[in-house]
JSON list of C-alpha atoms in Angstrom, two decimals:
[
{"chain": "A", "resi": 30, "resn": "MET", "atom": "CA", "xyz": [-31.98, -7.86, -37.18]},
{"chain": "A", "resi": 31, "resn": "SER", "atom": "CA", "xyz": [-29.82, -7.14, -40.18]},
{"chain": "A", "resi": 32, "resn": "LYS", "atom": "CA", "xyz": [-26.54, -8.86, -40.91]},
{"chain": "A", "resi": 33, "resn": "LYS", "atom": "CA", "xyz": [-24.71, -5.56, -40.37]},
{"chain": "A", "resi": 34, "resn": "ASN", "atom": "CA", "xyz": [-26.25, -5.04, -36.91]},
{"chain": "A", "resi": 35, "resn": "PHE", "atom": "CA", "xyz": [-25.56, -8.65, -35.99]},
{"chain": "A", "resi": 36, "resn": "ASP", "atom": "CA", "xyz": [-21.91, -8.38, -37.04]},
{"chain": "A", "resi": 37, "resn": "ALA", "atom": "CA", "xyz": [-21.54, -5.13, -35.10]},
{"chain": "A", "resi": 38, "resn": "MET", "atom": "CA", "xyz": [-23.05, -6.75, -32.02]},
{"chain": "A", "resi": 39, "resn": "VAL", "atom": "CA", "xyz": [-20.72, -9.76, -32.31]},
{"chain": "A", "resi": 40, "resn": "ALA", "atom": "CA", "xyz": [-17.71, -7.47, -32.76]},
{"chain": "A", "resi": 41, "resn": "LYS", "atom": "CA", "xyz": [-18.71, -5.42, -29.72]},
{"chain": "A", "resi": 42, "resn": "ASN", "atom": "CA", "xyz": [-19.21, -8.57, -27.66]},
{"chain": "A", "resi": 43, "resn": "HIS", "atom": "CA", "xyz": [-15.82, -9.89, -28.79]},
{"chain": "A", "resi": 44, "resn": "GLU", "atom": "CA", "xyz": [-14.20, -6.59, -27.76]},
{"chain": "A", "resi": 45, "resn": "LYS", "atom": "CA", "xyz": [-15.87, -6.72, -24.30]},
{"chain": "A", "resi": 46, "resn": "ASN", "atom": "CA", "xyz": [-14.64, -10.29, -23.77]},
{"chain": "A", "resi": 47, "resn": "LYS", "atom": "CA", "xyz": [-11.14, -9.33, -24.83]},
{"chain": "A", "resi": 48, "resn": "ARG", "atom": "CA", "xyz": [-11.16, -6.44, -22.35]},
{"chain": "A", "resi": 49, "resn": "LYS", "atom": "CA", "xyz": [-12.37, -8.74, -19.53]},
{"chain": "A", "resi": 50, "resn": "GLU", "atom": "CA", "xyz": [-9.58, -11.16, -20.36]},
{"chain": "A", "resi": 51, "resn": "GLU", "atom": "CA", "xyz": [-7.01, -8.34, -20.22]},
{"chain": "A", "resi": 52, "resn": "ILE", "atom": "CA", "xyz": [-8.33, -7.20, -16.83]},
{"chain": "A", "resi": 53, "resn": "ALA", "atom": "CA", "xyz": [-8.24, -10.74, -15.41]},
{"chain": "A", "resi": 54, "resn": "THR", "atom": "CA", "xyz": [-4.77, -11.46, -16.81]},
{"chain": "A", "resi": 55, "resn": "ALA", "atom": "CA", "xyz": [-3.35, -8.19, -15.51]},
{"chain": "A", "resi": 56, "resn": "GLU", "atom": "CA", "xyz": [-4.71, -8.87, -12.02]},
{"chain": "A", "resi": 57, "resn": "ILE", "atom": "CA", "xyz": [-3.32, -12.42, -11.97]},
{"chain": "A", "resi": 58, "resn": "GLN", "atom": "CA", "xyz": [0.09, -11.10, -13.07]},
{"chain": "A", "resi": 59, "resn": "ARG", "atom": "CA", "xyz": [-0.02, -8.39, -10.39]},
{"chain": "A", "resi": 60, "resn": "MET", "atom": "CA", "xyz": [-0.82, -10.96, -7.71]},
{"chain": "A", "resi": 61, "resn": "LEU", "atom": "CA", "xyz": [2.08, -13.13, -8.88]},
{"chain": "A", "resi": 62, "resn": "ARG", "atom": "CA", "xyz": [4.45, -10.17, -8.97]},
{"chain": "A", "resi": 63, "resn": "GLU", "atom": "CA", "xyz": [3.46, -9.05, -5.46]},
{"chain": "A", "resi": 64, "resn": "ASN", "atom": "CA", "xyz": [3.56, -12.61, -4.09]},
{"chain": "A", "resi": 65, "resn": "GLU", "atom": "CA", "xyz": [-0.12, -12.52, -3.18]},
{"chain": "A", "resi": 66, "resn": "VAL", "atom": "CA", "xyz": [-1.92, -15.80, -2.77]},
{"chain": "A", "resi": 67, "resn": "ILE", "atom": "CA", "xyz": [-4.06, -16.20, -5.88]},
{"chain": "A", "resi": 68, "resn": "GLN", "atom": "CA", "xyz": [-7.64, -16.95, -4.94]},
{"chain": "A", "resi": 69, "resn": "ILE", "atom": "CA", "xyz": [-10.72, -16.79, -7.14]},
{"chain": "A", "resi": 70, "resn": "CYS", "atom": "CA", "xyz": [-12.67, -14.81, -4.53]},
{"chain": "A", "resi": 71, "resn": "ALA", "atom": "CA", "xyz": [-9.89, -12.19, -4.43]},
{"chain": "A", "resi": 72, "resn": "LEU", "atom": "CA", "xyz": [-9.89, -12.00, -8.23]},
{"chain": "A", "resi": 73, "resn": "VAL", "atom": "CA", "xyz": [-13.67, -11.57, -8.28]},
{"chain": "A", "resi": 74, "resn": "LYS", "atom": "CA", "xyz": [-13.40, -8.75, -5.73]},
{"chain": "A", "resi": 75, "resn": "SER", "atom": "CA", "xyz": [-10.54, -6.91, -7.45]},
{"chain": "A", "resi": 76, "resn": "THR", "atom": "CA", "xyz": [-11.73, -7.26, -11.06]},
{"chain": "A", "resi": 77, "resn": "GLY", "atom": "CA", "xyz": [-15.49, -7.13, -10.71]},
{"chain": "A", "resi": 78, "resn": "LEU", "atom": "CA", "xyz": [-15.77, -10.21, -12.93]},
{"chain": "A", "resi": 79, "resn": "SER", "atom": "CA", "xyz": [-17.95, -13.14, -11.94]},
{"chain": "A", "resi": 80, "resn": "ARG", "atom": "CA", "xyz": [-16.67, -16.29, -10.30]},
{"chain": "A", "resi": 81, "resn": "GLY", "atom": "CA", "xyz": [-18.03, -18.29, -13.22]},
{"chain": "A", "resi": 82, "resn": "TYR", "atom": "CA", "xyz": [-15.95, -16.24, -15.65]},
{"chain": "A", "resi": 83, "resn": "PHE", "atom": "CA", "xyz": [-12.72, -17.51, -14.09]},
{"chain": "A", "resi": 84, "resn": "TYR", "atom": "CA", "xyz": [-13.92, -21.12, -14.26]},
{"chain": "A", "resi": 85, "resn": "SER", "atom": "CA", "xyz": [-15.50, -21.05, -17.73]},
{"chain": "A", "resi": 86, "resn": "ASN", "atom": "CA", "xyz": [-13.10, -18.96, -19.83]},
{"chain": "A", "resi": 87, "resn": "PRO", "atom": "CA", "xyz": [-10.56, -21.44, -21.26]},
{"chain": "A", "resi": 88, "resn": "ASN", "atom": "CA", "xyz": [-7.76, -18.85, -21.70]},
{"chain": "A", "resi": 89, "resn": "ILE", "atom": "CA", "xyz": [-8.14, -17.54, -18.16]},
{"chain": "A", "resi": 90, "resn": "LYS", "atom": "CA", "xyz": [-8.43, -21.07, -16.85]},
{"chain": "A", "resi": 91, "resn": "LYS", "atom": "CA", "xyz": [-5.08, -21.89, -18.47]},
{"chain": "A", "resi": 92, "resn": "ILE", "atom": "CA", "xyz": [-3.44, -18.72, -17.07]},
{"chain": "A", "resi": 93, "resn": "LEU", "atom": "CA", "xyz": [-4.82, -19.50, -13.61]},
{"chain": "A", "resi": 94, "resn": "SER", "atom": "CA", "xyz": [-3.58, -23.07, -13.79]},
{"chain": "A", "resi": 95, "resn": "HIS", "atom": "CA", "xyz": [-0.11, -21.82, -14.69]},
{"chain": "A", "resi": 96, "resn": "ALA", "atom": "CA", "xyz": [-0.21, -19.22, -11.87]},
{"chain": "A", "resi": 97, "resn": "PHE", "atom": "CA", "xyz": [-1.32, -21.82, -9.32]},
{"chain": "A", "resi": 98, "resn": "GLU", "atom": "CA", "xyz": [1.54, -24.04, -10.48]},
{"chain": "A", "resi": 99, "resn": "GLN", "atom": "CA", "xyz": [4.02, -21.19, -9.99]},
{"chain": "A", "resi": 100, "resn": "GLN", "atom": "CA", "xyz": [2.77, -20.62, -6.44]},
{"chain": "A", "resi": 101, "resn": "ARG", "atom": "CA", "xyz": [2.68, -24.28, -5.48]},
{"chain": "A", "resi": 102, "resn": "GLY", "atom": "CA", "xyz": [5.21, -24.95, -2.73]},
{"chain": "A", "resi": 103, "resn": "LYS", "atom": "CA", "xyz": [5.80, -21.26, -1.98]},
{"chain": "A", "resi": 104, "resn": "ASN", "atom": "CA", "xyz": [5.06, -20.14, 1.54]},
{"chain": "A", "resi": 105, "resn": "LEU", "atom": "CA", "xyz": [3.23, -16.91, 0.70]},
{"chain": "A", "resi": 106, "resn": "PRO", "atom": "CA", "xyz": [1.97, -14.59, 3.42]},
{"chain": "A", "resi": 107, "resn": "GLU", "atom": "CA", "xyz": [-1.73, -13.93, 3.77]},
{"chain": "A", "resi": 108, "resn": "LYS", "atom": "CA", "xyz": [-2.83, -10.59, 2.33]},
{"chain": "A", "resi": 109, "resn": "LYS", "atom": "CA", "xyz": [-4.07, -9.55, 5.77]},
{"chain": "A", "resi": 110, "resn": "THR", "atom": "CA", "xyz": [-0.58, -10.11, 7.19]},
{"chain": "A", "resi": 111, "resn": "VAL", "atom": "CA", "xyz": [1.02, -8.04, 4.44]},
{"chain": "A", "resi": 112, "resn": "ILE", "atom": "CA", "xyz": [-1.47, -5.21, 4.97]},
{"chain": "A", "resi": 113, "resn": "PHE", "atom": "CA", "xyz": [-0.92, -5.34, 8.74]},
{"chain": "A", "resi": 114, "resn": "ASP", "atom": "CA", "xyz": [2.88, -5.27, 8.26]},
{"chain": "A", "resi": 115, "resn": "LYS", "atom": "CA", "xyz": [2.61, -2.23, 5.98]},
{"chain": "A", "resi": 116, "resn": "ALA", "atom": "CA", "xyz": [0.36, -0.45, 8.48]},
{"chain": "A", "resi": 117, "resn": "MET", "atom": "CA", "xyz": [2.75, -1.21, 11.33]},
{"chain": "A", "resi": 118, "resn": "HIS", "atom": "CA", "xyz": [5.71, 0.02, 9.27]},
{"chain": "A", "resi": 119, "resn": "LYS", "atom": "CA", "xyz": [3.86, 3.26, 8.53]},
{"chain": "A", "resi": 120, "resn": "GLN", "atom": "CA", "xyz": [2.99, 3.65, 12.23]},
{"chain": "A", "resi": 121, "resn": "LEU", "atom": "CA", "xyz": [6.63, 3.07, 13.18]},
{"chain": "A", "resi": 122, "resn": "LYS", "atom": "CA", "xyz": [7.81, 5.75, 10.74]},
{"chain": "A", "resi": 123, "resn": "LEU", "atom": "CA", "xyz": [5.26, 8.18, 12.18]},
{"chain": "A", "resi": 124, "resn": "LEU", "atom": "CA", "xyz": [6.42, 7.48, 15.74]},
{"chain": "A", "resi": 125, "resn": "GLU", "atom": "CA", "xyz": [10.08, 7.88, 14.71]},
{"chain": "A", "resi": 126, "resn": "LYS", "atom": "CA", "xyz": [9.24, 11.28, 13.20]},
{"chain": "A", "resi": 127, "resn": "LYS", "atom": "CA", "xyz": [7.41, 12.34, 16.39]},
{"chain": "A", "resi": 128, "resn": "TYR", "atom": "CA", "xyz": [10.41, 11.21, 18.45]},
{"chain": "A", "resi": 129, "resn": "GLN", "atom": "CA", "xyz": [12.83, 13.22, 16.30]},
{"chain": "A", "resi": 130, "resn": "ASP", "atom": "CA", "xyz": [10.58, 16.30, 16.55]},
{"chain": "A", "resi": 131, "resn": "ALA", "atom": "CA", "xyz": [10.40, 15.90, 20.34]},
{"chain": "A", "resi": 132, "resn": "GLN", "atom": "CA", "xyz": [14.22, 15.58, 20.51]},
{"chain": "A", "resi": 133, "resn": "LYS", "atom": "CA", "xyz": [14.61, 18.82, 18.52]},
{"chain": "A", "resi": 134, "resn": "GLU", "atom": "CA", "xyz": [12.11, 20.59, 20.78]},
{"chain": "A", "resi": 135, "resn": "LEU", "atom": "CA", "xyz": [13.92, 19.31, 23.88]},
{"chain": "A", "resi": 136, "resn": "GLN", "atom": "CA", "xyz": [17.27, 20.53, 22.56]},
{"chain": "A", "resi": 137, "resn": "ALA", "atom": "CA", "xyz": [15.79, 23.96, 21.79]},
{"chain": "A", "resi": 138, "resn": "SER", "atom": "CA", "xyz": [14.29, 24.12, 25.30]},
{"chain": "A", "resi": 139, "resn": "LYS", "atom": "CA", "xyz": [17.63, 23.21, 26.87]},
{"chain": "A", "resi": 140, "resn": "GLU", "atom": "CA", "xyz": [19.38, 25.95, 24.91]},
{"chain": "A", "resi": 141, "resn": "GLU", "atom": "CA", "xyz": [16.73, 28.50, 25.88]},
{"chain": "A", "resi": 142, "resn": "ASN", "atom": "CA", "xyz": [16.99, 27.38, 29.52]},
{"chain": "A", "resi": 143, "resn": "LYS", "atom": "CA", "xyz": [20.77, 27.83, 29.42]},
{"chain": "A", "resi": 144, "resn": "ARG", "atom": "CA", "xyz": [20.40, 31.32, 27.89]},
{"chain": "A", "resi": 145, "resn": "LEU", "atom": "CA", "xyz": [17.80, 32.33, 30.47]},
{"chain": "A", "resi": 146, "resn": "ARG", "atom": "CA", "xyz": [19.98, 31.08, 33.35]},
{"chain": "A", "resi": 147, "resn": "LYS", "atom": "CA", "xyz": [22.87, 33.19, 32.11]},
{"chain": "A", "resi": 148, "resn": "GLU", "atom": "CA", "xyz": [20.55, 36.18, 31.81]},
{"chain": "A", "resi": 149, "resn": "LEU", "atom": "CA", "xyz": [19.28, 35.57, 35.35]},
{"chain": "A", "resi": 150, "resn": "ILE", "atom": "CA", "xyz": [22.81, 35.37, 36.76]},
{"chain": "A", "resi": 151, "resn": "GLU", "atom": "CA", "xyz": [23.69, 38.61, 34.95]},
{"chain": "A", "resi": 152, "resn": "LEU", "atom": "CA", "xyz": [20.57, 40.35, 36.30]},
{"chain": "A", "resi": 153, "resn": "GLU", "atom": "CA", "xyz": [21.29, 39.12, 39.86]},
{"chain": "A", "resi": 154, "resn": "SER", "atom": "CA", "xyz": [24.87, 40.31, 39.54]},
{"chain": "A", "resi": 155, "resn": "ASN", "atom": "CA", "xyz": [23.74, 43.75, 38.34]},
{"chain": "A", "resi": 156, "resn": "TYR", "atom": "CA", "xyz": [21.20, 43.95, 41.14]},
{"chain": "A", "resi": 157, "resn": "ILE", "atom": "CA", "xyz": [23.82, 43.15, 43.79]},
{"chain": "A", "resi": 158, "resn": "ASN", "atom": "CA", "xyz": [26.24, 45.69, 42.29]},
{"chain": "A", "resi": 159, "resn": "ASP", "atom": "CA", "xyz": [23.51, 48.36, 42.35]},
{"chain": "A", "resi": 160, "resn": "LEU", "atom": "CA", "xyz": [22.97, 47.88, 46.11]}
]
C-alpha cells in the first residue's frame, strides 16, 4: 500500500468518525431539548451506532456525562408516556372534529325539518281549501 493510499484511507476514516460523532451529538442534544430520558439503548436505536461506540469514544463519553449530569434530579417522563399522551391528544382532536361535524349536521337537519313542516302545513291548508 502506498503512502498516498494510506493517507487517503486515514483521511476517509477520520471523516467517517467525525460524521458518527456529529450524529451522536445531535441525537443527544435532541433528547435533551425534548426532555427525553437519555439512555444508551435509545441512542443505539436512533443513531444506528454501536453500544461500544458510546462507551469508547472519549468525546461522546464526555458529552454523555454532561448530558446525564443535566438530567440528574429531573423527573422526566418515559418516552412511552409521551408517545401515549401525543396519541391521546390526537385522538381527542379527532373526536372533537367529529362532534363538531355531527353538530353541524344536526343543525342542518333541524332546519330542513322546520322547512318541511311549514311546507306540510301549507299543503294541508291548500288541500282543505280545495275541498
